[in-house]
Structures are given as C-alpha cells and as structure tokens.
PDB file of C-alpha atoms in Angstrom:
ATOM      1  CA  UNK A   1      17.831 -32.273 -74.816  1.00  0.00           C
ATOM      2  CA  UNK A   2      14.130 -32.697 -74.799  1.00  0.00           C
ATOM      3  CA  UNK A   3      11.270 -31.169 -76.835  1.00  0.00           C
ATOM      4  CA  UNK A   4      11.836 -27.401 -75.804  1.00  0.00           C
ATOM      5  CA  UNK A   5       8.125 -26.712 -76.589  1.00  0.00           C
ATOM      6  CA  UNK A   6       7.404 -28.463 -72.999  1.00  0.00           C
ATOM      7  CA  UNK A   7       9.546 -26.617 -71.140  1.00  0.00           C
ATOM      8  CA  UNK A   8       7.616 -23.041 -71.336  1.00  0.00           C
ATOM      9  CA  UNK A   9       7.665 -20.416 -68.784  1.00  0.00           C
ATOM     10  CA  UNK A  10       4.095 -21.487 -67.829  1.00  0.00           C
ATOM     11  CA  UNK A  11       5.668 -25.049 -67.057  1.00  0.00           C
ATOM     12  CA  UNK A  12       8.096 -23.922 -65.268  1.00  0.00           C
ATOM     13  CA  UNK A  13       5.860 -21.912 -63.025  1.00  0.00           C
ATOM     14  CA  UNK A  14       2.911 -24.261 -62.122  1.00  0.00           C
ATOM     15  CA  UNK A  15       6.072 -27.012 -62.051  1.00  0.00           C
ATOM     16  CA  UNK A  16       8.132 -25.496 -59.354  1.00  0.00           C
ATOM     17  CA  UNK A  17       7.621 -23.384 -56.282  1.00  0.00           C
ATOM     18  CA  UNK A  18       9.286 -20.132 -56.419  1.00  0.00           C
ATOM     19  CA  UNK A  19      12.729 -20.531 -54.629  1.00  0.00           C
ATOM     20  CA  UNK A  20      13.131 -23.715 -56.951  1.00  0.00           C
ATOM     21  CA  UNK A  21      12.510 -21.387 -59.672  1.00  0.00           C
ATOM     22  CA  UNK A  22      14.907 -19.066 -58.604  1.00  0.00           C
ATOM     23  CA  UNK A  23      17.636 -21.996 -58.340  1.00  0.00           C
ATOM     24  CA  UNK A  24      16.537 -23.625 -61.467  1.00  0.00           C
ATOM     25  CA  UNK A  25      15.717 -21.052 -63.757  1.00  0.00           C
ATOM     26  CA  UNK A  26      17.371 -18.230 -62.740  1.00  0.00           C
ATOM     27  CA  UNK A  27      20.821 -19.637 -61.795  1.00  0.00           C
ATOM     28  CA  UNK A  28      20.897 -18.705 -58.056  1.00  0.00           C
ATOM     29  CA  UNK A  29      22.308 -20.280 -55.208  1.00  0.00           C
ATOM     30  CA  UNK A  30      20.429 -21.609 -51.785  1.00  0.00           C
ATOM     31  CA  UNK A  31      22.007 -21.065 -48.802  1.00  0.00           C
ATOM     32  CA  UNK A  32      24.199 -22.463 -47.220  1.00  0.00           C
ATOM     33  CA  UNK A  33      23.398 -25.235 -44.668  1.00  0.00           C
ATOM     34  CA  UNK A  34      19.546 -24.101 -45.725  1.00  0.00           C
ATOM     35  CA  UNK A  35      18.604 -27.184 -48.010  1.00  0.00           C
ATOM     36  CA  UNK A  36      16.515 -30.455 -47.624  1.00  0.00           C
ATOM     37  CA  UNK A  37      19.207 -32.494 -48.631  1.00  0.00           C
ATOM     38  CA  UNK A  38      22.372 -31.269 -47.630  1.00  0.00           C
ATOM     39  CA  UNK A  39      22.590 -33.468 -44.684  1.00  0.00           C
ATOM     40  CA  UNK A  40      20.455 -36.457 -46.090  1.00  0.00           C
ATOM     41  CA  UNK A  41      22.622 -39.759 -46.533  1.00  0.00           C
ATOM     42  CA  UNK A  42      19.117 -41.955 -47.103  1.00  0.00           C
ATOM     43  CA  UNK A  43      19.610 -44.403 -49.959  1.00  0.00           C
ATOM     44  CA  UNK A  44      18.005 -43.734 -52.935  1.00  0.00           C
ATOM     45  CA  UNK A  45      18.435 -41.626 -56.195  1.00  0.00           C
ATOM     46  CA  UNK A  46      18.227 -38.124 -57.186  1.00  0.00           C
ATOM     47  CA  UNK A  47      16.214 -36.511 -59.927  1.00  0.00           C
ATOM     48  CA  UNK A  48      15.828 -33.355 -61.307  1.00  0.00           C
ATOM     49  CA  UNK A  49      13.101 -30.794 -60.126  1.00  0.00           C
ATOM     50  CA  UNK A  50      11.974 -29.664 -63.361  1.00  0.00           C
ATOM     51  CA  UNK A  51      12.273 -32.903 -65.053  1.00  0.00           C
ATOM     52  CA  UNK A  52      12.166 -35.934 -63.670  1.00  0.00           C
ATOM     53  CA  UNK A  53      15.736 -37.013 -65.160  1.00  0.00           C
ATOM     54  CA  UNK A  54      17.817 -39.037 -62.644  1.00  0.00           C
ATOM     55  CA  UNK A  55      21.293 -36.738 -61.970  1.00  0.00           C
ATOM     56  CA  UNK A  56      22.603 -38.386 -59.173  1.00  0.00           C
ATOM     57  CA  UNK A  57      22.748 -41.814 -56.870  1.00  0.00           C
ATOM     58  CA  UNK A  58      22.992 -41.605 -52.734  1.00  0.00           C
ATOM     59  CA  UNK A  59      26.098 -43.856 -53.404  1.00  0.00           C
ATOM     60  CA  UNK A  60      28.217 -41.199 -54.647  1.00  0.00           C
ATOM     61  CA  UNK A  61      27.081 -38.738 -51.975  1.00  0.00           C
ATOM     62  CA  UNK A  62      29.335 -37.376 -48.767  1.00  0.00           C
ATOM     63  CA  UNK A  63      29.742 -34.497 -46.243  1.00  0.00           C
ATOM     64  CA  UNK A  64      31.918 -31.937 -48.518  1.00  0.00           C
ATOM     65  CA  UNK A  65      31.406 -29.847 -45.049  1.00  0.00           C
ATOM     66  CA  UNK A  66      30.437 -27.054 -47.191  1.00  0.00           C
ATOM     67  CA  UNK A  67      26.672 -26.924 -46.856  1.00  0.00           C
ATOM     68  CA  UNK A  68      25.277 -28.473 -49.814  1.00  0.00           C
ATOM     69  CA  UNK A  69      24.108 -32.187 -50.990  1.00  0.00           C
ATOM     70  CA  UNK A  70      27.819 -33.102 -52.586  1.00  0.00           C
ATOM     71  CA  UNK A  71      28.686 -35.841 -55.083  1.00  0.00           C
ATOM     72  CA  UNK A  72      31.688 -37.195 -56.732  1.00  0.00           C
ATOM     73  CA  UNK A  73      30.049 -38.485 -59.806  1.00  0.00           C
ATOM     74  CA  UNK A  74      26.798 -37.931 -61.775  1.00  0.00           C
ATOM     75  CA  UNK A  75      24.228 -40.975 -62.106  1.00  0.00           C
ATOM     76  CA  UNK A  76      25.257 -40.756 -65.840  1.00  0.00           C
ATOM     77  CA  UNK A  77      27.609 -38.477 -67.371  1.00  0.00           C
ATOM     78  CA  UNK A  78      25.370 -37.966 -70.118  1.00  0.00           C
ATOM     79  CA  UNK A  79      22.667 -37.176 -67.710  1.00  0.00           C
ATOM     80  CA  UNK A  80      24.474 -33.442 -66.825  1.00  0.00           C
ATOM     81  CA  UNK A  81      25.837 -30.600 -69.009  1.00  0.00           C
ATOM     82  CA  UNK A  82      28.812 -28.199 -67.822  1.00  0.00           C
ATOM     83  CA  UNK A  83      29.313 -24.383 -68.956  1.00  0.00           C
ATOM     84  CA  UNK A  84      32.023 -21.893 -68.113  1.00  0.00           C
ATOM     85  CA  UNK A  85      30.362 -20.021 -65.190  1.00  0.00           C
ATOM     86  CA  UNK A  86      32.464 -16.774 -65.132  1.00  0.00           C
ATOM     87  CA  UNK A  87      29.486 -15.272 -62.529  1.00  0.00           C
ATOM     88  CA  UNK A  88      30.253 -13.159 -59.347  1.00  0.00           C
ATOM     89  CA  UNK A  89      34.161 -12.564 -60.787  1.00  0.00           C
ATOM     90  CA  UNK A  90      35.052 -16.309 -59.863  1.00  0.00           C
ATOM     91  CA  UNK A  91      36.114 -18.779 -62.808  1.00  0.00           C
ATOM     92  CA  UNK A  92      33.345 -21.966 -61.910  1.00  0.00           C
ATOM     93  CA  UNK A  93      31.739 -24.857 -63.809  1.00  0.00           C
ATOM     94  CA  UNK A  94      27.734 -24.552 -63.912  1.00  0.00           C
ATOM     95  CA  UNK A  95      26.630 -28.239 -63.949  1.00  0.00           C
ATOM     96  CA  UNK A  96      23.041 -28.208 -65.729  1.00  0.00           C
ATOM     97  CA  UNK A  97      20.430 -31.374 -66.251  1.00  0.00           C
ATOM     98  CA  UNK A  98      21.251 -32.020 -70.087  1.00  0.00           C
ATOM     99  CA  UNK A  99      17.584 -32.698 -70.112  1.00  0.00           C
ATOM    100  CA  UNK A 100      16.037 -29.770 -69.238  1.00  0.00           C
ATOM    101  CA  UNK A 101      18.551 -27.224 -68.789  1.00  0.00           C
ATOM    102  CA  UNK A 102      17.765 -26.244 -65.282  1.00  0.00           C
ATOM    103  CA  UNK A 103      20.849 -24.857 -63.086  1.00  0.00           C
ATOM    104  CA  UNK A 104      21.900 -27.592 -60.701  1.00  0.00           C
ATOM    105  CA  UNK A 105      25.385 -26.131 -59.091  1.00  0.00           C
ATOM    106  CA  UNK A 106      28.722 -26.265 -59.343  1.00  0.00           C
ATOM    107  CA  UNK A 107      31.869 -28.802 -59.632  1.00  0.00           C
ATOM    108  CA  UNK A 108      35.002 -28.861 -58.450  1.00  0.00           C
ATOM    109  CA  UNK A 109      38.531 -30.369 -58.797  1.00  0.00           C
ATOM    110  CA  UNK A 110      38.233 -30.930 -54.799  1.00  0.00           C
ATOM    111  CA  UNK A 111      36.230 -33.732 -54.314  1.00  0.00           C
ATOM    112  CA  UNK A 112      37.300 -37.646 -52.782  1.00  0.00           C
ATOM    113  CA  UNK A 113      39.484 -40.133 -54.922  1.00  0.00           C
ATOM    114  CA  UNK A 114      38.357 -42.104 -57.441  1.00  0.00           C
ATOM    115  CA  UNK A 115      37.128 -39.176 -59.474  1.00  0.00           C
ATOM    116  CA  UNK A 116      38.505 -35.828 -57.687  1.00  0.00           C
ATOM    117  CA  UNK A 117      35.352 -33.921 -58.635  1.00  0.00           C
ATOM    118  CA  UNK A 118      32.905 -32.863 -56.104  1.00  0.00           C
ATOM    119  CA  UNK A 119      29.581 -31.619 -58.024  1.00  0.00           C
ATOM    120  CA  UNK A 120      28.023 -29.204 -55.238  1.00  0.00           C
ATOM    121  CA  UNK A 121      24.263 -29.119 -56.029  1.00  0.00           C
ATOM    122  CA  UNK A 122      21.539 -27.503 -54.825  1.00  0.00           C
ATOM    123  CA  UNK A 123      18.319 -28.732 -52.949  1.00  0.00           C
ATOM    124  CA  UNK A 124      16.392 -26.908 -54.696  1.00  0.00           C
ATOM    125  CA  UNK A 125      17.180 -28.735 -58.164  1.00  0.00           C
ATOM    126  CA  UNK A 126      17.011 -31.984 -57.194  1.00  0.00           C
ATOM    127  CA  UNK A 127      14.357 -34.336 -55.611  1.00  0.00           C
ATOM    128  CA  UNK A 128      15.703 -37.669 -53.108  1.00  0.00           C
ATOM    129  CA  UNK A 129      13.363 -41.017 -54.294  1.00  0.00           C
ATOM    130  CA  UNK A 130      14.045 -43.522 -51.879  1.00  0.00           C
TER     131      UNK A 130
END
C-alpha cells in the first residue's frame, strides 16, 4: 500500500467531491442505474478516484444488467484487495484499490466465462481515461 501519511482526511476531502467520498471512504453504494459509467463501453482504462492506480481495462467490461460499470477481471490482480463484507446481513466480497484503500464494490461468482467473477464497481470510485 502506499505512504499512509498522504492519504489524510484533508486529502481525501479537497481530493474527492462528497458522494465520491461517501463511496470511497465511507463504504456506500451509488445507485443503481445512477452512475457515469455504468453504461459506458468507450475504450480506455479505469483508475481509481482517490489514487490514480489503474483497477480496471474497458476490455474486460459488459452489461451485468444490474446497474453498475461490471468487470470480469481487474487490470492487475495485485492492483485490488478483497475483505469479507458481512454488511447489511448479506455474506459479500468488498473489492478495495490495494493502493489506497478506497471502497470500490463488490464481486461475485456470477460473472461471464473465462473467469466467472463479475467485480460490480461503483462510478464513484473509478475514473474512465480514454
């Protein structure tokens, strides 16, 4: 992870606006059919919010139909970290930027073959360079 002393609460404020704050920093959850990207199939590469860290490529991107950018593999596996997210009463995996440490989503064992996994991420954490 990188050099915690950058990543202050004063960072984090002048860094992001406040609903990416919320996402980011305070684990919540967009919307629904709310965010920039989830139905943006441009090419290009995604990168976190708060960091700058590339997460994900428009390669592995597709219509999950669920409302959210969805991906069936990270850019880099070392690029993301996954916790137990035992939130809400449901039994989920919290994908975070191994970076940074910001929330990103969820994955799931539902996504399309080769890898099965569908990481459901939020607008909010990531940013599309084309």
């Amino acid at each position: 992870m990188a050099d915690p002393e950058k990543f202050t609460e004063q960072y984090w404020r002048a860094t992001l606006t406040p609903e990416q704050y919320r996402v980011c920093r305070e684990k919540g959850t967009e919307a629904p059919f709310t965010g920039e990207y989830w139905d943006v199939f441009a090419d290009g590469s995604y990168h976190c919010r708060g960091c700058g860290e590339l997460l994900f490529e428009s390669a592995t991107k597709f219509d999950a139909g669920c409302g959210w950018p969805s991906f069936s593999a990270p850019a880099n596996s070392a690029a993301i970290a996954e916790e137990f997210d035992g939130s809400l009463g449901m039994r989920r995996t919290e994908v975070l930027c191994h970076n940074c440490g910001s929330h990103l989503g969820h994955v799931f064992p539902d996504g399309p073959a080769p890898s099965g996994l569908r990481y459901c991420i939020n607008s909010a954490s990531i940013k599309l360079t084309e």
